[in-house]
Amino acid sequence: MTWIDHNAPLVTANDRAAVDRVLQSGWIAPGPERHRLEEDLASYFGSGRTVATTSGTLALFLALVGLDAPAGALIAVPTYSCVALLDAVRLAGCRPLVVDVEPDELTMSPEALRDAAERIGQPYAAFVVHTYGATAALPELAKICPNIVEDCCHSFGSEGPYGRHGTFGRVAVSSLYATKVFTGATGGLCWSADPQIAERITAYTQASFRSSRWPRMTLTLSDLHAALARSQLSRLAQVRERRAWITNQYLAACPDALAPTGLPDPGRLVYRFVLRCADEKERERLLDFFHLHEVDASRLTQRHELLHRELGFDSHYFPAAEAAVARTLSLPLYPAMSDADVQRVCDLLTQLPR
Ligand SMILES: *Cc1c(COP(=O)(O)O)cnc(C)c1O
């Protein structure tokens, strides 16, 4: 029996050939391949302009540049997400407004956003994460904070009730890190349909750009990473299909009490299959069970990683996120899994210790 990792990238012969073509072209400085990736993204979204940058974190930062966020502005972030959001807010000289999530889908709660805005202050913008592929409550959130930045790092390829993920907000951001939906090994994408926003982002990443406020740094993605990302992007439909197939296998094998909600939505790109345990004891027991059988189930976000804890805020305002980190367990789900791997996880799902 071999260990099944929680996540692993799928790199095909075509992916390798795409990178090799750049190496053999004699032109490895950032340029043509990155532009082609940016054009592929614009056609994926149907309009607008993309900047391919060096990480998802910097793409979030560039979104704030694009929105012209003033120094000290409050930026709403869901507490159940990742520290990259805080890093981007700090890089831009802004302040985080940390908000609790919805109990089921773990996306930013509009009610909690309204409450935080009243207690602390009106946010200038909001980083809205489509957690694990679920669609966040975009219209409700936008009523409270119109400058929505859709963080599609978990959900690139999802089609939600408000259209393709990324197209509702003022700016869309995604990561090309090795563990994401599609990868360039590293990298990030920042897209906007608004010409003024897109122009500010592009200008900021150009080496000739001068500003008294911002330091300059290399922000553009290399052509090697762009070539890998483009090749992976071309397989997005297959990635979505394979993820949906694995999801359906798991759902069929999973006890009803633990089954996650919302996963069979046809438009959803399922990034994670997250079991909901009754309590922390059951979660730890199931975690041990999967590990004993050499399947790398994961707690995902841990308690200390919640952004309000990271910042030392009172947990009282974040009940849904606090409950989620105690009870959730994620199973391996990625296109690089073999059918036999998927079957092994299914078999374990039917034999869970009670
Ligand atoms: C991975 C991730 C990021 C950051 O992307 P990097 O490329 O690692 O900087 C931001 N937001 C979410 C939701 C992510 O999953």
Short mmCIF file of C-alpha atoms and ligand atoms in Angstrom, two decimals:
data_model
loop_
_atom_site.label_atom_id
_atom_site.label_comp_id
_atom_site.label_asym_id
_atom_site.label_seq_id
_atom_site.Cartn_x
_atom_site.Cartn_y
_atom_site.Cartn_z
CA MET A 1 0.00 0.00 0.00
CA THR A 2 1.32 3.42 -0.84
CA TRP A 3 0.66 6.62 1.03
CA ILE A 4 -1.94 8.85 -0.64
CA ASP A 5 -0.95 12.48 -0.23
CA HIS A 6 -3.54 15.11 0.60
CA ASN A 7 -2.65 16.98 -2.56
CA ALA A 8 -0.32 16.57 -5.53
CA PRO A 9 0.01 18.39 -8.84
CA LEU A 10 -0.61 16.65 -12.15
CA VAL A 11 2.15 17.50 -14.65
CA THR A 12 1.67 15.94 -18.07
CA ALA A 13 4.01 15.41 -21.01
CA ASN A 14 2.32 18.37 -22.72
CA ASP A 15 3.07 20.55 -19.69
CA ARG A 16 6.73 19.57 -19.82
CA ALA A 17 6.88 20.17 -23.58
CA ALA A 18 5.38 23.64 -23.12
CA VAL A 19 8.12 24.60 -20.64
CA ASP A 20 10.77 23.05 -22.84
CA ARG A 21 9.61 25.11 -25.83
CA VAL A 22 10.34 28.28 -23.87
CA LEU A 23 13.77 27.00 -22.82
CA GLN A 24 14.61 26.13 -26.42
CA SER A 25 13.31 29.40 -27.83
CA GLY A 26 16.35 31.35 -26.67
CA TRP A 27 14.03 33.88 -24.97
CA ILE A 28 13.58 33.17 -21.28
CA ALA A 29 13.13 36.72 -20.02
CA PRO A 30 9.54 37.48 -19.00
CA GLY A 31 7.58 38.44 -22.08
CA PRO A 32 5.77 36.61 -24.83
CA GLU A 33 4.53 33.55 -22.93
CA ARG A 34 3.33 35.65 -20.02
CA HIS A 35 1.40 37.88 -22.45
CA ARG A 36 -0.17 34.82 -24.02
CA LEU A 37 -1.25 33.59 -20.58
CA GLU A 38 -2.73 37.02 -19.85
CA GLU A 39 -4.62 36.91 -23.15
CA ASP A 40 -5.87 33.37 -22.43
CA LEU A 41 -7.27 34.65 -19.14
CA ALA A 42 -8.96 37.63 -20.75
CA SER A 43 -10.67 35.31 -23.21
CA TYR A 44 -11.59 32.91 -20.38
CA PHE A 45 -13.32 35.78 -18.57
CA GLY A 46 -14.75 37.16 -21.83
CA SER A 47 -13.32 40.67 -21.46
CA GLY A 48 -10.96 42.80 -19.39
CA ARG A 49 -7.26 42.56 -18.73
CA THR A 50 -5.07 40.25 -16.67
CA VAL A 51 -1.68 40.70 -15.08
CA ALA A 52 0.25 37.50 -14.38
CA THR A 53 2.34 38.06 -11.29
CA THR A 54 4.64 36.04 -9.05
CA SER A 55 2.16 34.88 -6.38
CA GLY A 56 -1.46 34.93 -5.33
CA THR A 57 -0.48 37.12 -2.40
CA LEU A 58 0.94 39.74 -4.75
CA ALA A 59 -2.12 39.44 -6.97
CA LEU A 60 -4.23 40.39 -3.92
CA PHE A 61 -1.88 43.29 -3.23
CA LEU A 62 -2.17 44.40 -6.87
CA ALA A 63 -5.96 44.27 -6.56
CA LEU A 64 -5.68 46.92 -3.83
CA VAL A 65 -3.34 48.94 -6.05
CA GLY A 66 -5.92 48.68 -8.82
CA LEU A 67 -8.68 49.84 -6.49
CA ASP A 68 -6.46 52.73 -5.36
CA ALA A 69 -6.92 51.75 -1.71
CA PRO A 70 -5.69 54.62 0.45
CA ALA A 71 -3.14 53.98 3.20
CA GLY A 72 -4.91 52.96 6.41
CA ALA A 73 -8.10 51.82 4.62
CA LEU A 74 -9.98 48.89 6.14
CA ILE A 75 -10.05 45.77 3.96
CA ALA A 76 -12.52 43.04 4.94
CA VAL A 77 -11.04 39.53 5.11
CA PRO A 78 -12.74 36.25 6.13
CA THR A 79 -11.10 34.87 9.25
CA TYR A 80 -11.22 31.33 7.85
CA SER A 81 -8.85 31.74 4.88
CA CYS A 82 -5.10 32.13 4.81
CA VAL A 83 -2.50 34.52 6.07
CA ALA A 84 -1.77 35.62 2.50
CA LEU A 85 -4.80 37.90 2.78
CA LEU A 86 -3.34 39.68 5.80
CA ASP A 87 0.05 39.94 4.08
CA ALA A 88 -1.53 41.62 1.05
CA VAL A 89 -3.46 44.07 3.22
CA ARG A 90 -0.30 44.97 5.14
CA LEU A 91 1.80 45.28 1.98
CA ALA A 92 -0.67 47.85 0.69
CA GLY A 93 -0.44 49.82 3.93
CA CYS A 94 -4.07 49.02 4.75
CA ARG A 95 -5.73 47.50 7.83
CA PRO A 96 -7.65 44.20 8.01
CA LEU A 97 -11.31 44.09 9.04
CA VAL A 98 -11.65 40.45 10.07
CA VAL A 99 -15.07 38.87 9.46
CA ASP A 100 -16.63 35.53 10.42
CA VAL A 101 -17.81 33.01 7.82
CA GLU A 102 -21.01 31.14 6.97
CA PRO A 103 -21.27 27.94 9.04
CA ASP A 104 -21.71 25.61 6.04
CA GLU A 105 -19.79 26.98 3.10
CA LEU A 106 -17.15 28.85 5.13
CA THR A 107 -17.36 31.91 2.87
CA MET A 108 -17.57 35.46 4.27
CA SER A 109 -20.84 36.02 6.13
CA PRO A 110 -22.73 39.18 5.00
CA GLU A 111 -24.29 39.45 8.44
CA ALA A 112 -20.87 39.31 10.11
CA LEU A 113 -19.54 41.85 7.58
CA ARG A 114 -22.36 44.27 8.41
CA ASP A 115 -21.74 43.75 12.11
CA ALA A 116 -17.97 44.31 11.80
CA ALA A 117 -18.53 47.43 9.66
CA GLU A 118 -20.80 48.87 12.35
CA ARG A 119 -18.50 47.98 15.25
CA ILE A 120 -15.17 48.94 13.69
CA GLY A 121 -15.65 50.89 10.49
CA GLN A 122 -16.77 50.77 6.87
CA PRO A 123 -14.42 48.66 4.74
CA TYR A 124 -12.97 50.21 1.58
CA ALA A 125 -12.79 46.80 -0.10
CA ALA A 126 -13.37 43.12 0.71
CA PHE A 127 -11.30 40.06 -0.16
CA VAL A 128 -14.03 37.49 -0.76
CA VAL A 129 -12.74 33.90 -0.88
CA HIS A 130 -14.85 31.26 -2.65
CA THR A 131 -13.82 28.72 -0.05
CA TYR A 132 -13.11 25.24 -1.45
CA GLY A 133 -15.09 26.09 -4.60
CA ALA A 134 -18.33 27.29 -2.96
CA THR A 135 -19.82 30.55 -4.22
CA ALA A 136 -19.72 33.37 -1.65
CA ALA A 137 -22.85 35.52 -1.11
CA LEU A 138 -21.60 38.11 -3.58
CA PRO A 139 -24.68 40.38 -4.02
CA GLU A 140 -25.28 40.65 -0.25
CA LEU A 141 -21.62 41.38 0.42
CA ALA A 142 -21.48 43.94 -2.41
CA LYS A 143 -24.42 45.82 -0.88
CA ILE A 144 -22.29 46.42 2.21
CA CYS A 145 -18.96 46.84 0.42
CA PRO A 146 -19.06 47.48 -3.36
CA ASN A 147 -15.31 47.01 -3.91
CA ILE A 148 -15.33 43.23 -4.02
CA VAL A 149 -12.10 41.39 -4.82
CA GLU A 150 -12.99 37.78 -5.65
CA ASP A 151 -10.28 35.44 -4.41
CA CYS A 152 -10.64 32.46 -6.77
CA CYS A 153 -7.58 30.55 -5.52
CA HIS A 154 -9.85 27.64 -4.51
CA SER A 155 -12.49 28.00 -7.14
CA PHE A 156 -10.99 28.94 -10.47
CA GLY A 157 -13.23 27.25 -13.04
CA SER A 158 -16.40 27.37 -10.92
CA GLU A 159 -19.61 28.67 -12.46
CA GLY A 160 -21.83 30.03 -9.71
CA PRO A 161 -25.31 31.56 -9.60
CA TYR A 162 -23.73 34.98 -10.36
CA GLY A 163 -21.76 33.73 -13.35
CA ARG A 164 -18.25 32.51 -13.75
CA HIS A 165 -16.29 32.97 -10.54
CA GLY A 166 -14.25 36.15 -10.77
CA THR A 167 -16.60 38.10 -13.02
CA PHE A 168 -18.88 39.57 -10.33
CA GLY A 169 -16.36 41.61 -8.33
CA ARG A 170 -14.30 44.62 -9.40
CA VAL A 171 -11.16 42.48 -9.45
CA ALA A 172 -10.52 38.72 -9.53
CA VAL A 173 -7.44 37.09 -8.11
CA SER A 174 -6.06 33.56 -8.30
CA SER A 175 -2.91 31.69 -7.34
CA LEU A 176 -0.78 29.44 -9.52
CA TYR A 177 0.92 27.80 -6.56
CA ALA A 178 1.66 24.07 -6.85
CA THR A 179 -1.37 22.95 -4.82
CA LYS A 180 -4.04 25.03 -6.59
CA VAL A 181 -6.59 24.20 -9.28
CA PHE A 182 -4.03 24.73 -12.03
CA THR A 183 -0.43 25.64 -11.49
CA GLY A 184 2.62 27.37 -12.84
CA ALA A 185 4.59 25.97 -9.84
CA THR A 186 4.25 29.48 -8.44
CA GLY A 187 2.49 32.62 -9.61
CA GLY A 188 -0.67 34.66 -9.37
CA LEU A 189 -3.31 36.26 -11.58
CA CYS A 190 -5.06 39.58 -11.19
CA TRP A 191 -7.91 40.33 -13.59
CA SER A 192 -10.32 43.23 -13.97
CA ALA A 193 -12.95 44.21 -16.52
CA ASP A 194 -12.62 47.85 -15.44
CA PRO A 195 -10.10 49.58 -17.76
CA GLN A 196 -9.03 52.10 -15.10
CA ILE A 197 -8.36 49.42 -12.50
CA ALA A 198 -6.57 47.24 -15.03
CA GLU A 199 -4.46 50.19 -16.16
CA ARG A 200 -3.34 51.00 -12.60
CA ILE A 201 -2.35 47.36 -12.03
CA THR A 202 -0.46 47.11 -15.33
CA ALA A 203 1.31 50.39 -14.78
CA TYR A 204 2.42 49.37 -11.31
CA THR A 205 4.03 46.16 -12.58
CA GLN A 206 5.94 47.87 -15.38
CA ALA A 207 9.58 48.45 -14.56
CA SER A 208 9.50 52.00 -15.83
CA PHE A 209 6.71 52.93 -13.42
CA ARG A 210 7.72 55.55 -10.88
CA SER A 211 5.75 56.49 -7.82
CA SER A 212 6.55 58.28 -4.62
CA ARG A 213 4.30 55.96 -2.69
CA TRP A 214 5.15 52.44 -3.84
CA PRO A 215 8.54 50.70 -3.93
CA ARG A 216 9.29 48.97 -7.21
CA MET A 217 9.98 45.23 -7.38
CA THR A 218 9.80 42.44 -9.92
CA LEU A 219 6.17 41.48 -10.01
CA THR A 220 5.75 39.84 -13.39
CA LEU A 221 5.60 36.08 -13.86
CA SER A 222 8.45 34.36 -15.71
CA ASP A 223 7.75 32.79 -19.09
CA LEU A 224 8.68 29.34 -17.76
CA HIS A 225 5.98 29.50 -15.13
CA ALA A 226 3.57 31.07 -17.61
CA ALA A 227 4.14 28.23 -20.10
CA LEU A 228 3.32 25.62 -17.47
CA ALA A 229 0.26 27.57 -16.31
CA ARG A 230 -1.05 27.99 -19.88
CA SER A 231 -0.68 24.31 -20.62
CA GLN A 232 -2.52 23.47 -17.38
CA LEU A 233 -5.22 26.04 -18.05
CA SER A 234 -5.95 24.41 -21.40
CA ARG A 235 -7.01 21.27 -19.45
CA LEU A 236 -9.31 23.11 -17.01
CA ALA A 237 -12.48 21.37 -18.27
CA GLN A 238 -10.91 17.94 -17.70
CA VAL A 239 -9.69 19.00 -14.27
CA ARG A 240 -13.21 20.02 -13.32
CA GLU A 241 -14.67 16.80 -14.66
CA ARG A 242 -12.18 14.59 -12.84
CA ARG A 243 -12.75 16.46 -9.59
CA ALA A 244 -16.51 16.10 -10.03
CA TRP A 245 -16.15 12.38 -10.67
CA ILE A 246 -14.05 11.84 -7.54
CA THR A 247 -16.53 13.93 -5.55
CA ASN A 248 -19.44 11.77 -6.69
CA GLN A 249 -17.57 8.59 -5.75
CA TYR A 250 -16.92 9.99 -2.26
CA LEU A 251 -20.49 11.24 -1.83
CA ALA A 252 -21.84 7.80 -2.71
CA ALA A 253 -19.58 6.17 -0.09
CA CYS A 254 -19.85 8.82 2.61
CA PRO A 255 -22.22 8.39 5.59
CA ASP A 256 -25.03 10.97 5.32
CA ALA A 257 -24.21 12.49 8.71
CA LEU A 258 -20.75 13.54 7.53
CA ALA A 259 -21.54 14.40 3.91
CA PRO A 260 -20.60 17.93 2.86
CA THR A 261 -23.31 20.14 1.38
CA GLY A 262 -23.28 21.91 -1.97
CA LEU A 263 -20.73 19.69 -3.68
CA PRO A 264 -22.98 18.17 -6.37
CA ASP A 265 -23.78 21.63 -7.84
CA PRO A 266 -23.01 21.10 -11.52
CA GLY A 267 -21.13 24.39 -11.93
CA ARG A 268 -18.92 23.95 -8.93
CA LEU A 269 -15.26 23.15 -9.21
CA VAL A 270 -14.76 21.02 -6.12
CA TYR A 271 -11.43 21.98 -4.60
CA ARG A 272 -11.82 20.14 -1.30
CA PHE A 273 -14.04 17.36 0.03
CA VAL A 274 -14.56 18.45 3.63
CA LEU A 275 -16.24 16.14 6.14
CA ARG A 276 -18.23 17.71 8.97
CA CYS A 277 -17.66 15.75 12.16
CA ALA A 278 -19.88 16.04 15.24
CA ASP A 279 -17.05 17.41 17.35
CA GLU A 280 -13.28 17.63 17.64
CA LYS A 281 -12.97 14.18 19.23
CA GLU A 282 -14.66 12.50 16.28
CA ARG A 283 -12.55 14.55 13.85
CA GLU A 284 -9.31 13.45 15.53
CA ARG A 285 -10.51 9.84 15.58
CA LEU A 286 -11.27 9.90 11.85
CA LEU A 287 -8.00 11.64 11.12
CA ASP A 288 -6.11 8.85 12.93
CA PHE A 289 -8.15 6.23 11.06
CA PHE A 290 -7.26 7.65 7.64
CA HIS A 291 -3.61 8.08 8.58
CA LEU A 292 -3.44 4.51 9.90
CA HIS A 293 -4.60 3.41 6.45
CA GLU A 294 -2.06 5.64 4.75
CA VAL A 295 -4.43 8.28 3.46
CA ASP A 296 -3.39 11.82 4.20
CA ALA A 297 -6.60 13.36 5.50
CA SER A 298 -5.98 16.93 6.65
CA ARG A 299 -7.34 19.37 9.20
CA LEU A 300 -6.74 22.13 6.60
CA THR A 301 -6.96 25.47 8.37
CA GLN A 302 -6.03 25.06 12.02
CA ARG A 303 -7.31 27.05 14.95
CA HIS A 304 -4.20 29.21 15.39
CA GLU A 305 -4.30 30.07 11.67
CA LEU A 306 -7.68 31.81 11.88
CA LEU A 307 -6.90 35.41 11.07
CA HIS A 308 -8.58 36.79 14.18
CA ARG A 309 -6.34 34.53 16.29
CA GLU A 310 -3.32 35.51 14.20
CA LEU A 311 -4.11 39.11 15.19
CA GLY A 312 -5.00 38.32 18.82
CA PHE A 313 -8.68 39.32 18.50
CA ASP A 314 -11.44 38.04 20.76
CA SER A 315 -12.85 34.72 19.45
CA HIS A 316 -16.34 35.73 20.57
CA TYR A 317 -17.09 37.40 17.23
CA PHE A 318 -16.06 34.38 15.14
CA PRO A 319 -18.21 31.42 16.27
CA ALA A 320 -18.66 29.78 12.84
CA ALA A 321 -14.94 29.73 12.03
CA GLU A 322 -14.10 28.49 15.53
CA ALA A 323 -16.58 25.62 15.11
CA ALA A 324 -15.29 24.79 11.63
CA VAL A 325 -11.63 24.40 12.62
CA ALA A 326 -12.62 21.95 15.35
CA ARG A 327 -14.85 19.75 13.22
CA THR A 328 -13.62 19.66 9.64
CA LEU A 329 -11.54 17.04 7.90
CA SER A 330 -10.45 17.15 4.27
CA LEU A 331 -9.82 14.12 2.05
CA PRO A 332 -7.40 13.86 -0.87
CA LEU A 333 -9.13 15.06 -4.05
CA TYR A 334 -7.08 15.95 -7.11
CA PRO A 335 -6.73 14.82 -10.73
CA ALA A 336 -3.35 13.14 -10.12
CA MET A 337 -5.09 10.46 -8.00
CA SER A 338 -5.52 7.10 -9.72
CA ASP A 339 -8.88 5.31 -9.82
CA ALA A 340 -7.41 2.82 -7.33
CA ASP A 341 -6.51 5.69 -4.95
CA VAL A 342 -10.08 6.96 -5.16
CA GLN A 343 -11.43 3.47 -4.51
CA ARG A 344 -9.22 3.10 -1.43
CA VAL A 345 -10.58 6.35 0.03
CA CYS A 346 -14.15 5.21 -0.77
CA ASP A 347 -13.56 1.88 0.95
CA LEU A 348 -12.39 3.70 4.07
CA LEU A 349 -15.44 5.98 3.96
CA THR A 350 -17.67 2.92 4.19
CA GLN A 351 -15.71 1.54 7.17
CA LEU A 352 -15.40 4.61 9.36
CA PRO A 353 -15.11 3.87 13.08
CA ARG A 354 -18.09 5.16 15.04
C1 LIG B 1 -3.05 30.04 -1.93
C2 LIG B 1 -3.97 31.13 -1.59
C3 LIG B 1 -3.56 32.47 -1.62
C4 LIG B 1 -2.15 32.89 -1.83
O1 LIG B 1 -1.54 32.46 -2.99
P1 LIG B 1 0.07 32.31 -3.07
O2 LIG B 1 0.32 32.06 -4.50
O3 LIG B 1 0.44 31.16 -2.19
O4 LIG B 1 0.66 33.59 -2.59
C5 LIG B 1 -4.51 33.44 -1.36
N1 LIG B 1 -5.79 33.12 -1.07
C6 LIG B 1 -6.21 31.84 -1.01
C7 LIG B 1 -7.63 31.55 -0.69
C8 LIG B 1 -5.31 30.80 -1.26
O5 LIG B 1 -5.73 29.52 -1.17
#
